[in-house]
PDB file of C-alpha atoms in Angstrom:
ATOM      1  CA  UNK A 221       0.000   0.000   0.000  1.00  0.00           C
ATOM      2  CA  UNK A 222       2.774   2.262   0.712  1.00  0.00           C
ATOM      3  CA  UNK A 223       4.524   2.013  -3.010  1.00  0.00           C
ATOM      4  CA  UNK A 224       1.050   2.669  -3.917  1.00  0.00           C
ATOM      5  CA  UNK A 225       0.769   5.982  -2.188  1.00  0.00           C
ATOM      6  CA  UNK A 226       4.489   6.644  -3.288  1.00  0.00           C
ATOM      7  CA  UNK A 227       3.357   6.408  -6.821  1.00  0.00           C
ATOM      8  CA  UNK A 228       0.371   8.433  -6.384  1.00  0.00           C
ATOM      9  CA  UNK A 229       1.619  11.277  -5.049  1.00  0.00           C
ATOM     10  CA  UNK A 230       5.425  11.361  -6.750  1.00  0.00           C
ATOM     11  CA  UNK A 231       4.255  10.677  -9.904  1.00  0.00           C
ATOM     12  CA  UNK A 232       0.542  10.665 -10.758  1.00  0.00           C
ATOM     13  CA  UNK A 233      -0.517  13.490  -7.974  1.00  0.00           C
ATOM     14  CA  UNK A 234       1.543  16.465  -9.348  1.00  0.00           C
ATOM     15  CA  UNK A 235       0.102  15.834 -13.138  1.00  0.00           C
ATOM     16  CA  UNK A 236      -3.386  16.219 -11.911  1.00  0.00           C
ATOM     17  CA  UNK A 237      -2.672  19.245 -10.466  1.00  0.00           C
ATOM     18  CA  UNK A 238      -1.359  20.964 -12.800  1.00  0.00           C
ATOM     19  CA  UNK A 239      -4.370  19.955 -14.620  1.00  0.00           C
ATOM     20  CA  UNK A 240      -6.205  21.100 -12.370  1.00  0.00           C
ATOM     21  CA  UNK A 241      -4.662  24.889 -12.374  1.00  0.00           C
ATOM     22  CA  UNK A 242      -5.714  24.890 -16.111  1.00  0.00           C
ATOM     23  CA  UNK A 243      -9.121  23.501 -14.972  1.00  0.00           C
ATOM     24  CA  UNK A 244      -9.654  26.560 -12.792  1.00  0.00           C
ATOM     25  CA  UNK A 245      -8.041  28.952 -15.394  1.00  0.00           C
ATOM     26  CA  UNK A 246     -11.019  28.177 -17.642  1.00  0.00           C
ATOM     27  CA  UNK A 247     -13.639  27.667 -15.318  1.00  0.00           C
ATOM     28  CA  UNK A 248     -12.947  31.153 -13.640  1.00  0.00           C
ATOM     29  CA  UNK A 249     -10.371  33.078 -15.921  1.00  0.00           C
ATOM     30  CA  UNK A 250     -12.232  31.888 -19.437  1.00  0.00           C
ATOM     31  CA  UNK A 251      -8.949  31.210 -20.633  1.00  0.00           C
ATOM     32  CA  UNK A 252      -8.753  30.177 -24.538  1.00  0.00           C
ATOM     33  CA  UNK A 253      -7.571  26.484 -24.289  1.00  0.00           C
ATOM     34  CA  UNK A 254      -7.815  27.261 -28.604  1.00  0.00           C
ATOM     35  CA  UNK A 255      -5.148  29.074 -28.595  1.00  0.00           C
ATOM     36  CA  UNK A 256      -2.807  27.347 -25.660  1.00  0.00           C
ATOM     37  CA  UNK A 257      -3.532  24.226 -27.722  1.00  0.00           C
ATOM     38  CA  UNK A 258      -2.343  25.744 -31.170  1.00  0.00           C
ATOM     39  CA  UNK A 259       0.710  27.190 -29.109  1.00  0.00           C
ATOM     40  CA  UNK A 260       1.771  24.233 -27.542  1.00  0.00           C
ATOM     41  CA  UNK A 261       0.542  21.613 -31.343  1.00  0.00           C
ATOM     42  CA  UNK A 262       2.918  24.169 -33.297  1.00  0.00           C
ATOM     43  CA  UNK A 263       5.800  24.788 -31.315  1.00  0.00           C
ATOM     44  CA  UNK A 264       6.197  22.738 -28.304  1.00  0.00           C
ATOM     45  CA  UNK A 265       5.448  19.568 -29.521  1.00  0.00           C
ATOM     46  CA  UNK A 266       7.182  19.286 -32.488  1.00  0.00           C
ATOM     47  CA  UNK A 267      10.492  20.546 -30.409  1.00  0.00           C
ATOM     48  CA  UNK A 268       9.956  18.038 -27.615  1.00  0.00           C
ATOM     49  CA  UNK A 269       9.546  14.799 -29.821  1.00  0.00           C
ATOM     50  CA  UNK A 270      13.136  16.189 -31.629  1.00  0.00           C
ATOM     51  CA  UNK A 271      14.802  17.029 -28.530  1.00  0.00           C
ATOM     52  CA  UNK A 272      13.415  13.856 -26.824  1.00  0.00           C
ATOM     53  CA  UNK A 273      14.643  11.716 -30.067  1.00  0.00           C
ATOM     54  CA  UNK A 274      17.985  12.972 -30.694  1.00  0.00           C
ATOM     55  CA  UNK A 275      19.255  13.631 -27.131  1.00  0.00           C
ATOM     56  CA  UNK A 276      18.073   9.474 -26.381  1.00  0.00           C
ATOM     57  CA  UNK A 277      20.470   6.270 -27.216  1.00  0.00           C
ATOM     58  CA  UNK A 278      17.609   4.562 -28.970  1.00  0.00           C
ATOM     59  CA  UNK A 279      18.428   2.948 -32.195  1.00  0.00           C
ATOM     60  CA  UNK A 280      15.897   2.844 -35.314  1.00  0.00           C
ATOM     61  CA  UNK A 281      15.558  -0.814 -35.272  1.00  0.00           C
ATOM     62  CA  UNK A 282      14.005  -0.055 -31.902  1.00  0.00           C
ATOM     63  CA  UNK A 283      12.144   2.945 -32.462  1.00  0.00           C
ATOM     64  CA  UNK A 284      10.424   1.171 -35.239  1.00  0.00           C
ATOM     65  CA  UNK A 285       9.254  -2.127 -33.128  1.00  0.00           C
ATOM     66  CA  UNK A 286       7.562   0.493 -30.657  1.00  0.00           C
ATOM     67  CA  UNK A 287       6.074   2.289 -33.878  1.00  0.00           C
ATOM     68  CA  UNK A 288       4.851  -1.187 -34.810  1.00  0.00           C
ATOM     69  CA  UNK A 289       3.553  -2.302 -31.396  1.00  0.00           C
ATOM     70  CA  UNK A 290       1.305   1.089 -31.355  1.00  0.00           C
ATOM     71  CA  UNK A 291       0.088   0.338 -34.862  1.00  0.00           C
ATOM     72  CA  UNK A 292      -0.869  -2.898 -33.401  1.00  0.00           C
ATOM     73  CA  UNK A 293      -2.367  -1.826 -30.062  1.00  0.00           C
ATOM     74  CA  UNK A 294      -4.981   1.143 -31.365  1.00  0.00           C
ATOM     75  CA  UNK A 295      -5.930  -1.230 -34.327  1.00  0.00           C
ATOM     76  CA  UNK A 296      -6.130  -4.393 -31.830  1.00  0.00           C
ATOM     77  CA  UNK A 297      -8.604  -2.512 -29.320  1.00  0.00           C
ATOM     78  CA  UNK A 298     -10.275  -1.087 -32.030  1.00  0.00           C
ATOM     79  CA  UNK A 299     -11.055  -4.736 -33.377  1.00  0.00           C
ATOM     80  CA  UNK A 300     -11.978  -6.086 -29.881  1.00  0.00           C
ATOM     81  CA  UNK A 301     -13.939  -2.832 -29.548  1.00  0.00           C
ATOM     82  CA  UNK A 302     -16.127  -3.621 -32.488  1.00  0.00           C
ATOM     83  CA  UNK A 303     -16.605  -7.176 -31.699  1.00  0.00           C
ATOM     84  CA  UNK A 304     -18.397  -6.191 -28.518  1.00  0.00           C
ATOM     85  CA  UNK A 305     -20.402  -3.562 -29.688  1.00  0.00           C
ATOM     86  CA  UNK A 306     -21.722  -5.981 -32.622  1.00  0.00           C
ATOM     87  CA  UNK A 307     -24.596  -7.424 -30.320  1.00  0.00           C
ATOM     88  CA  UNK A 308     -25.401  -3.959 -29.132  1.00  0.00           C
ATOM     89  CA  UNK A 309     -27.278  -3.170 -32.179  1.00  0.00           C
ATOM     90  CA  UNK A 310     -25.728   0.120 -32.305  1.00  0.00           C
ATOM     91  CA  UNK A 311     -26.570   3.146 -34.584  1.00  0.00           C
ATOM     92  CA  UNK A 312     -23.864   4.090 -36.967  1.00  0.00           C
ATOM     93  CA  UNK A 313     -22.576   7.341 -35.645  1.00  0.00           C
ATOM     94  CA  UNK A 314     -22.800   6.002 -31.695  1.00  0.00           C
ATOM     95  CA  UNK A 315     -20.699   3.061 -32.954  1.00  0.00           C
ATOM     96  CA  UNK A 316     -17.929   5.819 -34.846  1.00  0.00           C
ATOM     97  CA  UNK A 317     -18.180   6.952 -31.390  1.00  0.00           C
ATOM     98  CA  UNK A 318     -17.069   4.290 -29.332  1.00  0.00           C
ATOM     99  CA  UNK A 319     -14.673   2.956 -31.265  1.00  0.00           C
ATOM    100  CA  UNK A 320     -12.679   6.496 -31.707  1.00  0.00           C
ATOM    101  CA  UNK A 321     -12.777   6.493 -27.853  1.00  0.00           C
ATOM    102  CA  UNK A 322     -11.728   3.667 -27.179  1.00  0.00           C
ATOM    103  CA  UNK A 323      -8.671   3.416 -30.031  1.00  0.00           C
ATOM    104  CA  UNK A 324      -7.094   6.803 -29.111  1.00  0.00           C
ATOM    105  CA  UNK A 325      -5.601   7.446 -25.517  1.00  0.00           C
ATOM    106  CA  UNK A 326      -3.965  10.761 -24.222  1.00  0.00           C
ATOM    107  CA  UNK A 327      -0.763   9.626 -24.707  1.00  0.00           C
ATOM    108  CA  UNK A 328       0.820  13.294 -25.227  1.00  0.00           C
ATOM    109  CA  UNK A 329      -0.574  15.633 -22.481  1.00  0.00           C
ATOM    110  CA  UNK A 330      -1.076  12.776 -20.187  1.00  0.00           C
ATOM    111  CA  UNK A 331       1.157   9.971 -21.131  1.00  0.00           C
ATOM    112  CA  UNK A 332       4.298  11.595 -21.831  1.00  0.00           C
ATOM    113  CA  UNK A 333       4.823  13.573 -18.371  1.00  0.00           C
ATOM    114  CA  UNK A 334       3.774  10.034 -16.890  1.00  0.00           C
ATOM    115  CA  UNK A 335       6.497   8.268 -18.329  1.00  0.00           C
ATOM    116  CA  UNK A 336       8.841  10.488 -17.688  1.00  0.00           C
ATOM    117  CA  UNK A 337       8.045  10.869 -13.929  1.00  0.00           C
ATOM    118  CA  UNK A 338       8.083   7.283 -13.378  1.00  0.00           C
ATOM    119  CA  UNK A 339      10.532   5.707 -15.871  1.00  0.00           C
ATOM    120  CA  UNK A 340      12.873   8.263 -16.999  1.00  0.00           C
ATOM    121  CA  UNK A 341      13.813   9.815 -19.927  1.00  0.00           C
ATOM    122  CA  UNK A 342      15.001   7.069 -21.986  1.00  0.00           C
ATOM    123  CA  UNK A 343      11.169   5.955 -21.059  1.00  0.00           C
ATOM    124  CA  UNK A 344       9.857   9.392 -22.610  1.00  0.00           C
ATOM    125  CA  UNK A 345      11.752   8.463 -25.728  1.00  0.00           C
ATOM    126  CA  UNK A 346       9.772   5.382 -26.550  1.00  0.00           C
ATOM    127  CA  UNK A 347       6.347   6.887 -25.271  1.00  0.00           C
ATOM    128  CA  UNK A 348       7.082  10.074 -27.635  1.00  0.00           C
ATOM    129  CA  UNK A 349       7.400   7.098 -30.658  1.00  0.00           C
ATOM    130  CA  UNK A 350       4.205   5.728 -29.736  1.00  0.00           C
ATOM    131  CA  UNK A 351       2.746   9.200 -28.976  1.00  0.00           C
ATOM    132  CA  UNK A 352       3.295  10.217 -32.490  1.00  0.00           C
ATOM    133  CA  UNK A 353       2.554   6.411 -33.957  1.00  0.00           C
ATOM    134  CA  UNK A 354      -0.999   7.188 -32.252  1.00  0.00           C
ATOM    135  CA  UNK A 355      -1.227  10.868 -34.216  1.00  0.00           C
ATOM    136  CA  UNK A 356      -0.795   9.737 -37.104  1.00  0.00           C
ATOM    137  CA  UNK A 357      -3.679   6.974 -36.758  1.00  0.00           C
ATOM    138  CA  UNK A 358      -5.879   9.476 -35.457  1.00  0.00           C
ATOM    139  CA  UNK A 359      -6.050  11.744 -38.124  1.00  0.00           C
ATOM    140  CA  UNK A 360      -5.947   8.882 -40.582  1.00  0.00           C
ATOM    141  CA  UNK A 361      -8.097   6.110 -39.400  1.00  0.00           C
ATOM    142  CA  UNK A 362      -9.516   8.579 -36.554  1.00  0.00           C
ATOM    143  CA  UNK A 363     -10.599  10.832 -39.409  1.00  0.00           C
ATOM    144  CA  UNK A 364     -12.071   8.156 -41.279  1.00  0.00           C
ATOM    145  CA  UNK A 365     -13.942   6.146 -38.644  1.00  0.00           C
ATOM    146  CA  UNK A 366     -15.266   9.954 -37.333  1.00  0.00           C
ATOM    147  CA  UNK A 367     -16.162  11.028 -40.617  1.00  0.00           C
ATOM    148  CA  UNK A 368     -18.076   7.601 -41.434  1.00  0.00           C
ATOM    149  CA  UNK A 369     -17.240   8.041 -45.006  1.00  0.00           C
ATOM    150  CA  UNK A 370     -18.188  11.558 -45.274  1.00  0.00           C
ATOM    151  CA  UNK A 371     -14.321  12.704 -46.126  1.00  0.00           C
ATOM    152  CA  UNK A 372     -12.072  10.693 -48.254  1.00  0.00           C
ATOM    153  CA  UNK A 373      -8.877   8.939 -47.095  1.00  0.00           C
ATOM    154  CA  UNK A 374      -7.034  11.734 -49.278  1.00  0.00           C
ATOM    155  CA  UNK A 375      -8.457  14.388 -47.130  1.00  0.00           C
ATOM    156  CA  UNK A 376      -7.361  12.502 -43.871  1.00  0.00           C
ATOM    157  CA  UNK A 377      -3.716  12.528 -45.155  1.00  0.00           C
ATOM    158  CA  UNK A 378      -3.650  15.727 -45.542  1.00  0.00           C
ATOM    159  CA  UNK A 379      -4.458  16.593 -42.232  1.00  0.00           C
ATOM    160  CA  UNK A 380      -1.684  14.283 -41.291  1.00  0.00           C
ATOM    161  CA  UNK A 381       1.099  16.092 -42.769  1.00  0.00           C
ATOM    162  CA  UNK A 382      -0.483  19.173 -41.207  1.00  0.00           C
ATOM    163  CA  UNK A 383       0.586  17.974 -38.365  1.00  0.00           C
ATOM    164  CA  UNK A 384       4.076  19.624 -36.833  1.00  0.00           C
ATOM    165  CA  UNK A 385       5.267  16.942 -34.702  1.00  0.00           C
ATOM    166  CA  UNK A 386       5.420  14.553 -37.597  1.00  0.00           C
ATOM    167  CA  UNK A 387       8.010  17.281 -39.327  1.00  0.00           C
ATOM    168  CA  UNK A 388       9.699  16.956 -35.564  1.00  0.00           C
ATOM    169  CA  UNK A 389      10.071  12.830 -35.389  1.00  0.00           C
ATOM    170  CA  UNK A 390      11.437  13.230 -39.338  1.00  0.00           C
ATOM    171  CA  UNK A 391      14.313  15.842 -38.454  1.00  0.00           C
ATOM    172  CA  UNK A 392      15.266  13.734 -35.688  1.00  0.00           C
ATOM    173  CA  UNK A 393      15.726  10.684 -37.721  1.00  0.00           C
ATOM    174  CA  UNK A 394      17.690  12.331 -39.833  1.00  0.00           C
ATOM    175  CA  UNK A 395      20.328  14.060 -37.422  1.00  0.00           C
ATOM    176  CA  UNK A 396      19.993  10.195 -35.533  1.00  0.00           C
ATOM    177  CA  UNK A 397      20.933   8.285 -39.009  1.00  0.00           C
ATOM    178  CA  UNK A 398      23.386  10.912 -40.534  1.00  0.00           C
ATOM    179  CA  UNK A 399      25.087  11.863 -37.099  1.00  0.00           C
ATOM    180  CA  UNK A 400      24.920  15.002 -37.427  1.00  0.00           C
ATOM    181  CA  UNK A 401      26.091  17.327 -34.064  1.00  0.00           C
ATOM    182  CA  UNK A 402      23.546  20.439 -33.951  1.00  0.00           C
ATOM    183  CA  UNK A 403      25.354  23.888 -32.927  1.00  0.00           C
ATOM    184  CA  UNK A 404      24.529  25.073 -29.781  1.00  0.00           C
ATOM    185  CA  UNK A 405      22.585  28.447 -31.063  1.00  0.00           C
ATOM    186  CA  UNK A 406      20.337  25.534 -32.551  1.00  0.00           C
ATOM    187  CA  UNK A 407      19.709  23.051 -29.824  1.00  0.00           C
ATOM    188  CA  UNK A 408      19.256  25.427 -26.753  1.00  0.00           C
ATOM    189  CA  UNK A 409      15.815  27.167 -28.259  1.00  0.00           C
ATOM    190  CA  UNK A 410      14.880  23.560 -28.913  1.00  0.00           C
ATOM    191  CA  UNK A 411      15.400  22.545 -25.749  1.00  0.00           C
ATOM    192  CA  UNK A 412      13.735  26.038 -24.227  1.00  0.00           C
ATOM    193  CA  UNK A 413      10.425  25.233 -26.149  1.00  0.00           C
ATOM    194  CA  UNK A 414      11.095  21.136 -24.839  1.00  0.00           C
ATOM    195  CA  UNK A 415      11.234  22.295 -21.758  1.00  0.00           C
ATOM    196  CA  UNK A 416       7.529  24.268 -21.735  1.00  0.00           C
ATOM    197  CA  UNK A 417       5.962  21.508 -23.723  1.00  0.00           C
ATOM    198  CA  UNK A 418       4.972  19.259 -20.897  1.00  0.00           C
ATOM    199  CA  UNK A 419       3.071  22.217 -18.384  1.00  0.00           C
ATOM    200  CA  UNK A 420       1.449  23.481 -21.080  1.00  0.00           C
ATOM    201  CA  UNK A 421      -0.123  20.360 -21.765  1.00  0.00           C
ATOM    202  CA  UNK A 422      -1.176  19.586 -18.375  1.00  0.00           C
ATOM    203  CA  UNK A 423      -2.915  22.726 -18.297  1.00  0.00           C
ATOM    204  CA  UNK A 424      -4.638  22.030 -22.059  1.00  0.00           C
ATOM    205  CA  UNK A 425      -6.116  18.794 -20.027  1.00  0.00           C
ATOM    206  CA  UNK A 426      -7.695  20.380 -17.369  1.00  0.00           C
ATOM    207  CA  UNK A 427      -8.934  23.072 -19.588  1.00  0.00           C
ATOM    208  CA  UNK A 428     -10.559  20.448 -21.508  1.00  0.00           C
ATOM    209  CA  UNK A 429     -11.757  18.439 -19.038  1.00  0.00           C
ATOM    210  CA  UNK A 430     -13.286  21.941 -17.599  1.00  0.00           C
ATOM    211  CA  UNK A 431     -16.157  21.047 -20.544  1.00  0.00           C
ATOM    212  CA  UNK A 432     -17.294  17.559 -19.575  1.00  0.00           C
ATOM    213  CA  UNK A 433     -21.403  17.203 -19.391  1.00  0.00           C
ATOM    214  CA  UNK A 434     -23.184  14.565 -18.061  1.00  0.00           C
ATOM    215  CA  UNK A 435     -23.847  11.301 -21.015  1.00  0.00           C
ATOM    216  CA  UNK A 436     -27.084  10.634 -21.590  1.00  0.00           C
ATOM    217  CA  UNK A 437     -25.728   6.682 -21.554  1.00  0.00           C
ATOM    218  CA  UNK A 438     -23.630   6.211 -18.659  1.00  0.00           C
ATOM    219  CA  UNK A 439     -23.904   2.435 -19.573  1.00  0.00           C
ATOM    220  CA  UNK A 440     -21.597   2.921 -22.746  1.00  0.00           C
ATOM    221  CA  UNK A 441     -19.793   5.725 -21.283  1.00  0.00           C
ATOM    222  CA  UNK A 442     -18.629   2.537 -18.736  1.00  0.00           C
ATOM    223  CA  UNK A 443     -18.263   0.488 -21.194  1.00  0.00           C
ATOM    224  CA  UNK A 444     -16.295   2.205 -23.187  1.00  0.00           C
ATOM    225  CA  UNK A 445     -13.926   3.438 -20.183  1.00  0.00           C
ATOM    226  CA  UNK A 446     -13.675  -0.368 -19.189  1.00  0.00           C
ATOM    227  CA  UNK A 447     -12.161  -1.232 -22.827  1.00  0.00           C
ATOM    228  CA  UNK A 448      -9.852   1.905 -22.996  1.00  0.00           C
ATOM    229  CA  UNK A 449      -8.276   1.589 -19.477  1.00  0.00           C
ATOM    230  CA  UNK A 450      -8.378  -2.388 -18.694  1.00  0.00           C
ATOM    231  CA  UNK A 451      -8.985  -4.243 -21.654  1.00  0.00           C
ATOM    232  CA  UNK A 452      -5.787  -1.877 -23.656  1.00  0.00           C
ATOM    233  CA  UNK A 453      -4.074  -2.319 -21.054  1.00  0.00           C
ATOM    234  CA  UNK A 454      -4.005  -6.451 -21.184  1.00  0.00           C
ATOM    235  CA  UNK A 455      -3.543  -6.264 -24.858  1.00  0.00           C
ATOM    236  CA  UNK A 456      -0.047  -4.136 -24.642  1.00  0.00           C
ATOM    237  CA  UNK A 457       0.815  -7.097 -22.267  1.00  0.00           C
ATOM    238  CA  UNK A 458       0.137  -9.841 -24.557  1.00  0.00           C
ATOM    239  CA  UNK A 459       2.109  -7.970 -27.390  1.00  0.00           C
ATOM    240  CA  UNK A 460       4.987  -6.420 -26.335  1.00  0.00           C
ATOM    241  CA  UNK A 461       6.611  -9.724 -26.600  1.00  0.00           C
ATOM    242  CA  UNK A 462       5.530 -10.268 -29.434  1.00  0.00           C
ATOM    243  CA  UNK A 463       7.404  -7.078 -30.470  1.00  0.00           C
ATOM    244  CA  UNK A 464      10.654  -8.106 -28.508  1.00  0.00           C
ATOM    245  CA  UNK A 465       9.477  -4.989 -26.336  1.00  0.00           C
ATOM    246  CA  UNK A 466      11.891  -5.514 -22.488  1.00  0.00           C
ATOM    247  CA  UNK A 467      12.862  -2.724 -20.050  1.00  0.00           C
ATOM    248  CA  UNK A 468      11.790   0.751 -20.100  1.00  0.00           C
ATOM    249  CA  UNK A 469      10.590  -0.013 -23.497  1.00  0.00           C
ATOM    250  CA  UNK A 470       7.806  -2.005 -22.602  1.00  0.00           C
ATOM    251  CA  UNK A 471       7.472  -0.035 -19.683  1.00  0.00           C
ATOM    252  CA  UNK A 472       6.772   3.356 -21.985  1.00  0.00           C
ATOM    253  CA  UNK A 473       4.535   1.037 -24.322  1.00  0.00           C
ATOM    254  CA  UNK A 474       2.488  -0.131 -21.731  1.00  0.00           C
ATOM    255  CA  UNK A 475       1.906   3.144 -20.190  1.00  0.00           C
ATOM    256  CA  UNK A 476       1.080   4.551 -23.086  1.00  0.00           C
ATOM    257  CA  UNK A 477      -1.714   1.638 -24.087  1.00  0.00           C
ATOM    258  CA  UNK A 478      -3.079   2.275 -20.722  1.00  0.00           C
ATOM    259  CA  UNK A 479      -3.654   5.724 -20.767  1.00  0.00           C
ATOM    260  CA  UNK A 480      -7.395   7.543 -20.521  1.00  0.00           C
ATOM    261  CA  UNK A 481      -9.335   8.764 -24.093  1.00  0.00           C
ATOM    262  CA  UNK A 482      -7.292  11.076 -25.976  1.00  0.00           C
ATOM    263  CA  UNK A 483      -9.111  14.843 -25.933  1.00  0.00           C
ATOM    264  CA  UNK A 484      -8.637  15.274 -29.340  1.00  0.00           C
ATOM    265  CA  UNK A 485     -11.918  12.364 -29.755  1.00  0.00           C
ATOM    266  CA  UNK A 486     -13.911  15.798 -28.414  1.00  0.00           C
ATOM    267  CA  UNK A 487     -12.909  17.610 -31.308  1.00  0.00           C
ATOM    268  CA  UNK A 488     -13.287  15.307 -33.592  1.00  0.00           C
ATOM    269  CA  UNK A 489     -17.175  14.180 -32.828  1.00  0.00           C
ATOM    270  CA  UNK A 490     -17.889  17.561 -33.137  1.00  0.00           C
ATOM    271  CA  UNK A 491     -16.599  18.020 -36.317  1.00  0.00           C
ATOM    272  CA  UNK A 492     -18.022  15.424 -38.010  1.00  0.00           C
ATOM    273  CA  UNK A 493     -20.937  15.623 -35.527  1.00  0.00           C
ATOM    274  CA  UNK A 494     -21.155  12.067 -33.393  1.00  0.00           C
ATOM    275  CA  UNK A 495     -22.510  12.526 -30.026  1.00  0.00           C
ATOM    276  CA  UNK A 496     -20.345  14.788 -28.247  1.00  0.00           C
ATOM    277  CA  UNK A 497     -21.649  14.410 -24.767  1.00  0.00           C
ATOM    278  CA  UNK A 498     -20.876  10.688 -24.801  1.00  0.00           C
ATOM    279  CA  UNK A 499     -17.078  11.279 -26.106  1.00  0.00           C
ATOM    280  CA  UNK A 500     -16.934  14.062 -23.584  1.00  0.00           C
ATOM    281  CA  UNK A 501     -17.901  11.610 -20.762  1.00  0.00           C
ATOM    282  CA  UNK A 502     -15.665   9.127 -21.383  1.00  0.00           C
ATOM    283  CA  UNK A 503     -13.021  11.709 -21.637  1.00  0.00           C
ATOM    284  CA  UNK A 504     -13.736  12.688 -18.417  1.00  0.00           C
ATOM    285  CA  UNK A 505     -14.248   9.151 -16.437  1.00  0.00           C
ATOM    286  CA  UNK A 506     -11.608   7.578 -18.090  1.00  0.00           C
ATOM    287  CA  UNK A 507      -9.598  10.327 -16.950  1.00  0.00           C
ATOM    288  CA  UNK A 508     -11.065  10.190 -13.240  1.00  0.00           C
ATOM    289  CA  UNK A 509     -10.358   6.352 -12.994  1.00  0.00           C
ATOM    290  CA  UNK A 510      -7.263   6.242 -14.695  1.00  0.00           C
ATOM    291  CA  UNK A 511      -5.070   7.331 -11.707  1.00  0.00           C
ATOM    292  CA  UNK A 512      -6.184   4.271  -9.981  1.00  0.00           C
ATOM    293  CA  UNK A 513      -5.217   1.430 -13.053  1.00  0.00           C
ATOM    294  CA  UNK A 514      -2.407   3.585 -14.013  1.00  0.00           C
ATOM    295  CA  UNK A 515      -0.942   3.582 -10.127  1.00  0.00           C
ATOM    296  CA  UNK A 516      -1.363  -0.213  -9.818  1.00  0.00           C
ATOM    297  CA  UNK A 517       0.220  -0.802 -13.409  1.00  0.00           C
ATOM    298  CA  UNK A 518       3.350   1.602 -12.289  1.00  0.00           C
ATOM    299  CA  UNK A 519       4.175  -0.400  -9.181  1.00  0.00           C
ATOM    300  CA  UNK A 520       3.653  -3.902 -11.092  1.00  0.00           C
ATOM    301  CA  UNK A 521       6.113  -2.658 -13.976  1.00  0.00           C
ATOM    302  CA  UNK A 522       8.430  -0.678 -11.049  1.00  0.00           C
ATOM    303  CA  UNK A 523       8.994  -4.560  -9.334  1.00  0.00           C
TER     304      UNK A 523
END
């Protein structure tokens, strides 16, 4: 019980409130969490999944088996997602629903300063591989699944390479393969914006999670929590041998396939317009339990 409690409050504790500083800055301030979120998706992240990648001692061979072992993870829950929901009769745009919340965790604003606090940095360079693994699904398959055909798979690409920290894992794989030594001038505002990437998305969380509502199905909304924080979790164990996955690699991996609904499944029902209070909801209880599964799976992995 008492490595329990350590965990808690050394490594979960101080994420939530942090979170919860940017919960109360939009709740009483009306902070913009648009433009924090643009700030910290253009700048910040891009510089902290280079800085992260080129500063670590992880070869390619490895960073592609964790690339792989995401791939398989989202698509596997999204599979055993859609199995169960078959007898459920569900409408078409409920079913989009479930299945983008329960194939895309937080693995960025969440996940990342997780991993880091518990396993180290080598740690946060594996979780920032399956991090942006898990972006690039979700505006590709995430797109698709949310759009329910509406948008073509063209359209979904596009948004992909709209995306900065994809530009941010490239560069980094090239300085990594080539060699190459940055100049200092270079590397220290990389490592300035690096450094500010992780509060500022602590705060974007609890200024998100300022906007939950109450589901009008709190059945699915537990459901749905149940696959993304349990049933994830057990499949990351039963594959990261598969992908030859040992130390604070499968550490990071598993972390990261255990972490709550990503935000971005908010924005994305109400784009293409699925039911926004249930996404919203299991945001938000996924979130709320998660402290508890992710405190017992940190002490099993810490043995």
């Amino acid at each position: 019980m008492s490595l329990l409690l350590s965990i808690f409050t050394d490594d979960i504790l101080p994420i939530l409130l942090v979170a919860f500083v940017g919960f109360l800055l939009a709740r009483y301030l009306r902070v913009d969490v648009k433009t924090l979120s643009r700030v910290t998706l253009y700048a910040l992240t891009p510089c902290l999944a280079f800085n992260v990648l080129v500063t670590s001692n992880i070869g390619v061979a490895e960073l592609g088996r964790m690339a792989l072992f995401a791939v398989c993870t989202v698509l596997g829950i999204g599979l055993i997602a859609r199995l169960i929901m078959l007898p459920l009769r569900l409408d078409r745009a409920t079913a989009s629903a479930c299945l983008i919340v329960v194939m895309f965790a937080n693995g960025g604003n969440y996940g990342l300063p997780l991993t880091l606090f518990a396993f180290g940095q080598e740690a946060l360079a594996y979780a920032t591989v399956y991090f942006v693994t898990s972006v690039t699904l979700t505006y590709t398959v995430g797109i698709f699944l949310a759009s329910s055909g509406q948008h073509s798979l063209r359209q979904a690409l596009i948004s992909v390479f709209k995306m900065p920290v994809v530009y941010g894992v490239a560069l980094a794989l090239v300085v990594i393969l080539t060699r190459t030594t940055l100049p200092l001038p270079v590397m220290r505002p990389i490592q300035l914006l690096n450094n500010a990437a992780i509060p500022a998305m602590l705060l974007i969380l609890g200024m998100q999670l300022e906007r939950a509502v109450r589901p009008e199905r709190p059945w699915l909304v537990g459901l749905a929590t149940a696959l993304r924080l349990v049933v994830s979790m057990a499949l990351g164990f039963a594959l990261a041998p598969m992908f030859g996955l040992s130390g604070v690699a499968r550490q990071a991996g598993l972390i990261q396939a255990a972490m709550p609904t990503a935000v971005i499944t908010t924005i994305l029902a109400l784009e293409y317009k699925l039911d926004s209070s249930f996404v919203t909801g299991v945001v938000f209880l996924s979130t709320l339990l998660s402290p508890f599964t992710l405190t017992v799976l940190i002490a099993f992995l810490q043995r």
